[in-house]
mmCIF file of C-alpha atoms in Angstrom:
data_model
loop_
_atom_site.group_PDB
_atom_site.id
_atom_site.type_symbol
_atom_site.label_atom_id
_atom_site.label_comp_id
_atom_site.label_asym_id
_atom_site.label_seq_id
_atom_site.Cartn_x
_atom_site.Cartn_y
_atom_site.Cartn_z
ATOM 1 C CA MET A 738 -5.456 19.401 -2.318
ATOM 2 C CA ARG A 739 -7.281 16.317 -3.558
ATOM 3 C CA THR A 740 -6.894 13.261 -1.341
ATOM 4 C CA MET A 741 -6.065 9.727 -2.435
ATOM 5 C CA ARG A 742 -9.569 8.684 -1.423
ATOM 6 C CA GLU A 743 -11.147 11.321 -3.681
ATOM 7 C CA ALA A 744 -8.897 10.243 -6.555
ATOM 8 C CA PHE A 745 -9.996 6.655 -5.938
ATOM 9 C CA PHE A 746 -13.696 7.622 -6.173
ATOM 10 C CA ASP A 747 -13.049 9.301 -9.533
ATOM 11 C CA GLY A 748 -11.039 6.316 -10.728
ATOM 12 C CA ILE A 749 -13.850 3.917 -9.822
ATOM 13 C CA VAL A 750 -16.318 5.808 -12.043
ATOM 14 C CA GLU A 751 -13.854 5.769 -14.959
ATOM 15 C CA TRP A 752 -13.201 2.036 -14.521
ATOM 16 C CA MET A 753 -16.864 1.076 -14.282
ATOM 17 C CA ALA A 754 -17.642 3.121 -17.400
ATOM 18 C CA THR A 755 -15.184 1.049 -19.443
ATOM 19 C CA ASP A 756 -15.685 -2.428 -17.929
ATOM 20 C CA GLU A 757 -19.190 -3.878 -17.663
ATOM 21 C CA LYS A 758 -17.830 -6.658 -15.449
ATOM 22 C CA ALA A 759 -16.641 -4.186 -12.795
ATOM 23 C CA ILE A 760 -18.507 -4.440 -9.490
ATOM 24 C CA VAL A 761 -17.699 -2.679 -6.197
ATOM 25 C CA VAL A 762 -18.437 -4.399 -2.878
ATOM 26 C CA LEU A 763 -18.610 -2.138 0.191
ATOM 27 C CA ALA A 764 -18.959 -2.717 3.913
ATOM 28 C CA ASP A 765 -20.619 0.674 4.600
ATOM 29 C CA ILE A 766 -17.325 2.616 4.454
ATOM 30 C CA SER A 767 -17.264 5.160 1.559
ATOM 31 C CA ALA A 768 -20.876 4.535 0.548
ATOM 32 C CA ALA A 769 -21.427 8.309 0.332
ATOM 33 C CA GLY A 770 -18.237 8.866 -1.662
ATOM 34 C CA LEU A 771 -19.319 6.259 -4.214
ATOM 35 C CA ARG A 772 -22.844 7.609 -4.606
ATOM 36 C CA GLU A 773 -22.080 8.809 -8.152
ATOM 37 C CA ALA A 774 -20.876 5.346 -9.145
ATOM 38 C CA SER A 775 -23.928 3.774 -7.538
ATOM 39 C CA HIS A 776 -26.320 6.063 -9.414
ATOM 40 C CA SER A 777 -24.475 5.781 -12.732
ATOM 41 C CA PHE A 778 -24.196 1.998 -12.623
ATOM 42 C CA PRO A 779 -27.282 0.600 -10.863
ATOM 43 C CA GLY A 780 -26.770 -2.776 -9.220
ATOM 44 C CA ARG A 781 -22.989 -2.652 -9.552
ATOM 45 C CA VAL A 782 -22.149 -1.044 -6.194
ATOM 46 C CA LEU A 783 -23.135 -3.527 -3.502
ATOM 47 C CA ASN A 784 -23.136 -2.497 0.165
ATOM 48 C CA VAL A 785 -23.282 -5.569 2.395
ATOM 49 C CA GLY A 786 -23.142 -3.495 5.583
ATOM 50 C CA ILE A 787 -20.656 -4.057 8.376
ATOM 51 C CA ARG A 788 -20.056 -7.653 7.318
ATOM 52 C CA GLU A 789 -16.503 -7.740 6.038
ATOM 53 C CA GLN A 790 -16.245 -11.541 5.912
ATOM 54 C CA ALA A 791 -19.400 -11.598 3.804
ATOM 55 C CA ALA A 792 -17.956 -8.909 1.531
ATOM 56 C CA ILE A 793 -15.043 -11.189 0.625
ATOM 57 C CA GLY A 794 -17.386 -14.149 0.145
ATOM 58 C CA VAL A 795 -19.643 -12.089 -2.123
ATOM 59 C CA ALA A 796 -16.592 -10.938 -4.096
ATOM 60 C CA ALA A 797 -15.468 -14.547 -4.517
ATOM 61 C CA GLY A 798 -18.881 -15.540 -5.842
ATOM 62 C CA LEU A 799 -18.906 -12.640 -8.278
ATOM 63 C CA SER A 800 -15.416 -13.550 -9.472
ATOM 64 C CA LEU A 801 -16.504 -17.156 -10.064
ATOM 65 C CA GLU A 802 -19.319 -15.811 -12.249
ATOM 66 C CA GLY A 803 -16.880 -13.849 -14.418
ATOM 67 C CA PHE A 804 -17.138 -10.419 -12.829
ATOM 68 C CA HIS A 805 -14.232 -8.351 -11.494
ATOM 69 C CA PRO A 806 -15.070 -7.437 -7.893
ATOM 70 C CA LEU A 807 -13.361 -4.617 -6.020
ATOM 71 C CA VAL A 808 -13.730 -4.729 -2.234
ATOM 72 C CA HIS A 809 -13.170 -1.518 -0.304
ATOM 73 C CA THR A 810 -13.064 -0.553 3.370
ATOM 74 C CA TYR A 811 -10.621 0.340 6.167
ATOM 75 C CA ALA A 812 -7.413 -1.712 6.092
ATOM 76 C CA PRO A 813 -7.995 -3.712 9.311
ATOM 77 C CA PHE A 814 -11.558 -4.549 8.236
ATOM 78 C CA LEU A 815 -10.418 -5.477 4.731
ATOM 79 C CA ILE A 816 -7.311 -7.547 5.527
ATOM 80 C CA GLU A 817 -7.265 -8.617 9.179
ATOM 81 C CA ARG A 818 -10.925 -9.283 9.999
ATOM 82 C CA PRO A 819 -11.747 -11.434 6.922
ATOM 83 C CA PHE A 820 -8.238 -12.876 6.525
ATOM 84 C CA GLU A 821 -9.445 -16.485 6.463
ATOM 85 C CA MET A 822 -11.897 -15.671 3.672
ATOM 86 C CA ILE A 823 -9.172 -13.919 1.662
ATOM 87 C CA LYS A 824 -7.019 -17.014 2.092
ATOM 88 C CA ASP A 825 -9.654 -19.637 1.262
ATOM 89 C CA ASP A 826 -12.149 -17.838 -0.979
ATOM 90 C CA LEU A 827 -9.765 -15.756 -3.105
ATOM 91 C CA PHE A 828 -6.189 -17.048 -3.018
ATOM 92 C CA HIS A 829 -6.853 -20.778 -2.644
ATOM 93 C CA GLN A 830 -9.290 -20.722 -5.574
ATOM 94 C CA GLY A 831 -7.041 -18.539 -7.716
ATOM 95 C CA LEU A 832 -9.712 -15.897 -8.245
ATOM 96 C CA VAL A 833 -9.530 -12.372 -9.635
ATOM 97 C CA ALA A 834 -10.300 -9.542 -7.204
ATOM 98 C CA THR A 835 -9.033 -6.114 -6.219
ATOM 99 C CA LEU A 836 -8.772 -5.026 -2.586
ATOM 100 C CA VAL A 837 -8.558 -1.288 -1.866
ATOM 101 C CA SER A 838 -8.004 -0.030 1.658
ATOM 102 C CA ILE A 839 -7.989 3.295 3.448
ATOM 103 C CA GLY A 840 -6.671 4.065 6.923
ATOM 104 C CA ALA A 841 -3.198 2.647 6.288
ATOM 105 C CA SER A 842 -1.129 2.023 9.441
ATOM 106 C CA TYR A 843 -2.537 4.798 11.625
ATOM 107 C CA ASP A 844 -4.131 7.505 9.481
ATOM 108 C CA GLU A 845 -6.961 7.944 12.001
ATOM 109 C CA PRO A 846 -5.358 7.303 15.399
ATOM 110 C CA GLY A 847 -8.275 8.976 17.158
ATOM 111 C CA TYR A 848 -10.363 5.894 16.347
ATOM 112 C CA GLY A 849 -7.947 3.712 18.306
ATOM 113 C CA ARG A 850 -6.246 0.428 17.482
ATOM 114 C CA THR A 851 -9.334 -0.991 15.761
ATOM 115 C CA HIS A 852 -8.699 1.297 12.772
ATOM 116 C CA GLN A 853 -4.920 0.790 12.546
ATOM 117 C CA CYS A 854 -3.276 -1.827 10.366
ATOM 118 C CA PRO A 855 0.504 -1.742 9.934
ATOM 119 C CA GLU A 856 0.380 -5.538 9.515
ATOM 120 C CA ASP A 857 -1.603 -5.661 6.241
ATOM 121 C CA VAL A 858 1.160 -6.077 3.642
ATOM 122 C CA ALA A 859 2.988 -8.639 5.786
ATOM 123 C CA LEU A 860 -0.212 -10.671 6.153
ATOM 124 C CA LEU A 861 -0.849 -10.738 2.410
ATOM 125 C CA ASP A 862 2.756 -11.831 1.857
ATOM 126 C CA THR A 863 1.940 -15.087 3.671
ATOM 127 C CA LEU A 864 -0.697 -16.044 1.080
ATOM 128 C CA GLY A 865 1.373 -16.114 -2.084
ATOM 129 C CA PRO A 866 1.736 -13.826 -5.110
ATOM 130 C CA CYS A 867 -0.252 -10.612 -4.691
ATOM 131 C CA THR A 868 0.389 -7.376 -6.565
ATOM 132 C CA THR A 869 0.634 -4.764 -3.804
ATOM 133 C CA LEU A 870 0.540 -1.088 -4.759
ATOM 134 C CA VAL A 871 1.305 1.821 -2.399
ATOM 135 C CA PRO A 872 0.810 5.275 -3.961
ATOM 136 C CA GLY A 873 2.514 8.281 -2.437
ATOM 137 C CA HIS A 874 0.321 10.985 -3.970
ATOM 138 C CA ALA A 875 -3.288 11.348 -5.109
ATOM 139 C CA ASP A 876 -2.186 11.766 -8.736
ATOM 140 C CA GLU A 877 -0.608 8.312 -8.606
ATOM 141 C CA VAL A 878 -3.846 6.602 -7.556
ATOM 142 C CA ALA A 879 -5.641 6.436 -10.928
ATOM 143 C CA PRO A 880 -2.846 4.699 -12.874
ATOM 144 C CA LEU A 881 -2.200 2.296 -10.008
ATOM 145 C CA LEU A 882 -5.918 1.521 -9.760
ATOM 146 C CA GLN A 883 -5.951 0.788 -13.486
ATOM 147 C CA ARG A 884 -3.043 -1.601 -13.008
ATOM 148 C CA ALA A 885 -4.765 -3.305 -10.098
ATOM 149 C CA VAL A 886 -8.018 -3.924 -11.966
ATOM 150 C CA SER A 887 -6.172 -5.188 -15.046
ATOM 151 C CA LEU A 888 -4.677 -8.122 -13.126
ATOM 152 C CA ASP A 889 -5.850 -11.720 -13.436
ATOM 153 C CA THR A 890 -4.999 -12.374 -9.773
ATOM 154 C CA VAL A 891 -5.595 -10.627 -6.442
ATOM 155 C CA GLY A 892 -4.343 -7.035 -6.253
ATOM 156 C CA TYR A 893 -4.083 -4.770 -3.208
ATOM 157 C CA LEU A 894 -4.108 -0.962 -3.418
ATOM 158 C CA ARG A 895 -3.199 0.746 -0.117
ATOM 159 C CA LEU A 896 -4.413 4.344 0.184
ATOM 160 C CA SER A 897 -3.388 6.846 2.863
ATOM 161 C CA ILE A 898 -4.037 10.424 3.918
ATOM 162 C CA ALA A 899 -0.242 10.905 4.057
ATOM 163 C CA MET A 900 1.121 12.212 0.757
ATOM 164 C CA ASN A 901 4.353 13.420 -0.772
ATOM 165 C CA ARG A 902 4.618 16.983 -2.010
ATOM 166 C CA ARG A 903 4.706 15.932 -5.671
ATOM 167 C CA PRO A 904 3.714 12.819 -7.616
ATOM 168 C CA ILE A 905 6.212 10.628 -9.437
ATOM 169 C CA ARG A 906 5.037 9.804 -12.952
ATOM 170 C CA ASN A 907 5.819 6.121 -13.371
ATOM 171 C CA THR A 908 3.147 3.748 -14.669
ATOM 172 C CA THR A 909 5.432 0.703 -14.666
ATOM 173 C CA ALA A 910 6.172 -1.795 -11.898
ATOM 174 C CA THR A 911 9.776 -0.631 -11.597
ATOM 175 C CA MET A 912 11.254 1.619 -8.933
ATOM 176 C CA THR A 913 12.176 5.194 -9.886
ATOM 177 C CA ARG A 914 15.671 6.504 -9.234
ATOM 178 C CA VAL A 915 15.121 9.912 -7.610
ATOM 179 C CA VAL A 916 18.672 10.610 -6.359
ATOM 180 C CA THR A 917 21.975 9.017 -7.383
ATOM 181 C CA GLY A 918 24.795 8.402 -4.912
ATOM 182 C CA GLU A 919 27.635 6.003 -4.119
ATOM 183 C CA ASN A 920 27.394 5.110 -0.415
ATOM 184 C CA GLY A 921 24.287 2.950 -0.198
ATOM 185 C CA VAL A 922 20.726 2.680 -1.475
ATOM 186 C CA VAL A 923 17.613 3.922 0.306
ATOM 187 C CA ILE A 924 14.253 2.619 -0.904
ATOM 188 C CA ALA A 925 11.306 4.882 -0.045
ATOM 189 C CA VAL A 926 7.897 3.244 -0.273
ATOM 190 C CA GLY A 927 4.876 5.348 -1.238
ATOM 191 C CA PRO A 928 4.231 8.281 1.120
ATOM 192 C CA MET A 929 7.649 7.894 2.803
ATOM 193 C CA LEU A 930 9.503 9.561 -0.102
ATOM 194 C CA ASP A 931 9.459 13.146 1.194
ATOM 195 C CA ALA A 932 10.654 12.090 4.649
ATOM 196 C CA VAL A 933 13.448 10.038 3.058
ATOM 197 C CA LEU A 934 14.548 12.893 0.786
ATOM 198 C CA ASP A 935 14.598 15.295 3.728
ATOM 199 C CA ALA A 936 16.437 12.741 5.867
ATOM 200 C CA THR A 937 19.127 11.970 3.271
ATOM 201 C CA GLU A 938 19.841 15.520 2.152
ATOM 202 C CA GLY A 939 23.619 15.857 1.902
ATOM 203 C CA MET A 940 24.204 12.083 2.052
ATOM 204 C CA ASP A 941 25.933 10.317 -0.823
ATOM 205 C CA VAL A 942 23.188 7.741 -1.365
ATOM 206 C CA THR A 943 20.901 6.584 -4.147
ATOM 207 C CA VAL A 944 17.196 7.009 -3.386
ATOM 208 C CA LEU A 945 14.733 4.692 -5.124
ATOM 209 C CA TYR A 946 10.992 5.303 -5.031
ATOM 210 C CA ALA A 947 8.659 2.304 -4.970
ATOM 211 C CA THR A 948 4.890 2.255 -5.440
ATOM 212 C CA THR A 949 4.801 -1.371 -6.575
ATOM 213 C CA VAL A 950 6.137 -3.320 -3.601
ATOM 214 C CA ARG A 951 4.969 -6.750 -4.785
ATOM 215 C CA PRO A 952 6.275 -8.113 -6.982
ATOM 216 C CA PHE A 953 9.487 -6.510 -5.791
ATOM 217 C CA ASP A 954 11.694 -4.857 -8.417
ATOM 218 C CA ALA A 955 14.896 -6.781 -7.774
ATOM 219 C CA ALA A 956 16.408 -5.823 -11.143
ATOM 220 C CA THR A 957 16.547 -2.092 -10.415
ATOM 221 C CA LEU A 958 17.963 -2.664 -6.940
ATOM 222 C CA ARG A 959 20.733 -4.871 -8.300
ATOM 223 C CA GLU A 960 21.461 -2.361 -11.051
ATOM 224 C CA VAL A 961 22.234 0.428 -8.587
ATOM 225 C CA ALA A 962 23.405 -1.467 -5.497
ATOM 226 C CA GLY A 963 26.982 -2.361 -6.496
ATOM 227 C CA PRO A 964 29.007 -5.459 -5.505
ATOM 228 C CA THR A 965 28.583 -5.065 -1.706
ATOM 229 C CA PRO A 966 25.191 -3.440 -1.235
ATOM 230 C CA LYS A 967 24.124 -1.408 1.777
ATOM 231 C CA VAL A 968 20.352 -1.106 1.531
ATOM 232 C CA VAL A 969 17.872 0.795 3.675
ATOM 233 C CA ILE A 970 14.163 0.245 3.053
ATOM 234 C CA VAL A 971 11.698 2.708 4.592
ATOM 235 C CA GLU A 972 8.131 1.401 4.588
ATOM 236 C CA PRO A 973 4.939 2.991 6.003
ATOM 237 C CA TYR A 974 3.865 -0.291 7.591
ATOM 238 C CA LEU A 975 5.385 -3.047 9.725
ATOM 239 C CA ALA A 976 9.187 -2.750 9.862
ATOM 240 C CA GLY A 977 10.920 -5.595 8.070
ATOM 241 C CA THR A 978 7.961 -6.511 5.858
ATOM 242 C CA SER A 979 10.110 -6.328 2.718
ATOM 243 C CA SER A 980 13.341 -7.649 4.239
ATOM 244 C CA PRO A 981 12.788 -11.182 2.817
ATOM 245 C CA VAL A 982 12.345 -9.959 -0.767
ATOM 246 C CA VAL A 983 15.367 -7.650 -0.502
ATOM 247 C CA GLU A 984 17.399 -10.529 0.954
ATOM 248 C CA LYS A 985 16.341 -12.752 -1.932
ATOM 249 C CA ALA A 986 17.269 -10.109 -4.500
ATOM 250 C CA LEU A 987 20.791 -9.832 -3.053
ATOM 251 C CA SER A 988 21.295 -13.427 -1.911
ATOM 252 C CA ASP A 989 24.432 -13.970 -4.004
ATOM 253 C CA LEU A 990 26.109 -10.743 -2.834
ATOM 254 C CA PRO A 991 27.626 -9.760 0.527
ATOM 255 C CA HIS A 992 25.173 -7.167 1.781
ATOM 256 C CA ARG A 993 23.652 -5.366 4.758
ATOM 257 C CA ILE A 994 20.013 -4.311 5.172
ATOM 258 C CA LEU A 995 18.345 -1.818 7.485
ATOM 259 C CA ALA A 996 14.546 -2.066 7.628
ATOM 260 C CA LEU A 997 12.691 1.001 8.900
ATOM 261 C CA GLY A 998 8.951 1.049 9.472
ATOM 262 C CA VAL A 999 6.372 0.645 12.213
ATOM 263 C CA ASN A 1000 8.175 -1.035 15.120
ATOM 264 C CA HIS A 1001 5.594 -0.583 17.880
ATOM 265 C CA PRO A 1002 2.138 -1.148 16.362
ATOM 266 C CA ASP A 1003 0.196 -0.918 19.610
ATOM 267 C CA LEU A 1004 0.818 2.587 20.939
ATOM 268 C CA HIS A 1005 -1.827 3.450 23.536
ATOM 269 C CA ARG A 1006 -2.166 7.125 22.679
ATOM 270 C CA TYR A 1007 -4.077 8.884 19.944
ATOM 271 C CA GLY A 1008 -2.601 12.102 18.574
ATOM 272 C CA SER A 1009 -2.147 12.527 14.819
ATOM 273 C CA TYR A 1010 -0.482 10.302 12.251
ATOM 274 C CA GLU A 1011 2.458 12.734 12.336
ATOM 275 C CA ASP A 1012 2.747 12.072 16.083
ATOM 276 C CA HIS A 1013 2.823 8.354 15.385
ATOM 277 C CA ASP A 1014 5.478 8.795 12.681
ATOM 278 C CA LEU A 1015 7.574 10.637 15.267
ATOM 279 C CA ALA A 1016 7.071 7.875 17.848
ATOM 280 C CA GLN A 1017 8.033 5.228 15.273
ATOM 281 C CA GLY A 1018 11.147 7.107 14.145
ATOM 282 C CA LEU A 1019 9.625 7.656 10.700
ATOM 283 C CA ASP A 1020 10.034 11.439 10.769
ATOM 284 C CA PRO A 1021 12.966 12.912 8.789
ATOM 285 C CA ALA A 1022 15.167 13.297 11.894
ATOM 286 C CA GLY A 1023 14.538 9.732 13.030
ATOM 287 C CA ILE A 1024 15.149 8.289 9.576
ATOM 288 C CA SER A 1025 18.323 10.377 9.158
ATOM 289 C CA SER A 1026 19.749 9.243 12.480
ATOM 290 C CA ALA A 1027 19.074 5.577 11.727
ATOM 291 C CA ILE A 1028 20.602 5.772 8.237
ATOM 292 C CA ARG A 1029 23.711 7.642 9.377
ATOM 293 C CA THR A 1030 24.332 5.067 12.105
ATOM 294 C CA PHE A 1031 23.822 2.214 9.635
ATOM 295 C CA LEU A 1032 26.144 3.678 7.005
#
């Protein structure tokens, strides 16, 4: 099965073929995977080496000159390490850029905490409006990449090795209603959909699928939530990251929210990402138990 990363490489070539202002900035990661793009578009794939702060600065300079830079590396090296540069060079100056990460929260736990980043979406939330896209399947990557590079602001595309069994065909920014029920709403973000569907089997709940998490689709939530909403949001990153936007969407209604996600970011064991999901309660059994208690 094709991975999200492979779909991203293909999408980059398609984008660069149609936009002469498209430039990719790398910090060594994925240089081999983007060899085709580098050969096809000489001078438009720039590898600055393991200098992530410089990568953001270079992207800012390119954006000021009218190009559309896309910066790509592991999530902690893309968001956490150069956070000050993202804040000052991109957001403060109102520039156009696309950030694309791999590694997600703990895709490669064998590399240790340095390669884990469940905090990324929460960090970007502190900087202001940022379109944040979280695909759940490789076939969803290309249309979301096209959306990200069409923005006139900063966009963030978060790739993962975790995938749902099937893609959801939705090219809009709205959430998709996958299951309809009466006793609460469960929002599954990106690759959490399969676990949520397995966890809620037999429950009388509505399941919404979100790949665009910022801006948050408040309209769809309000449409299905009813007068006294009970909302569970299951995110593949820091638990509670989206609680403020859900609270805002329902601020005029009596409501309850359960936020499921990564609760203990600093686990001192390796294992696989499935092991980490289990430890975080993000496996189907853990999600089911938490939802049943909440409801």
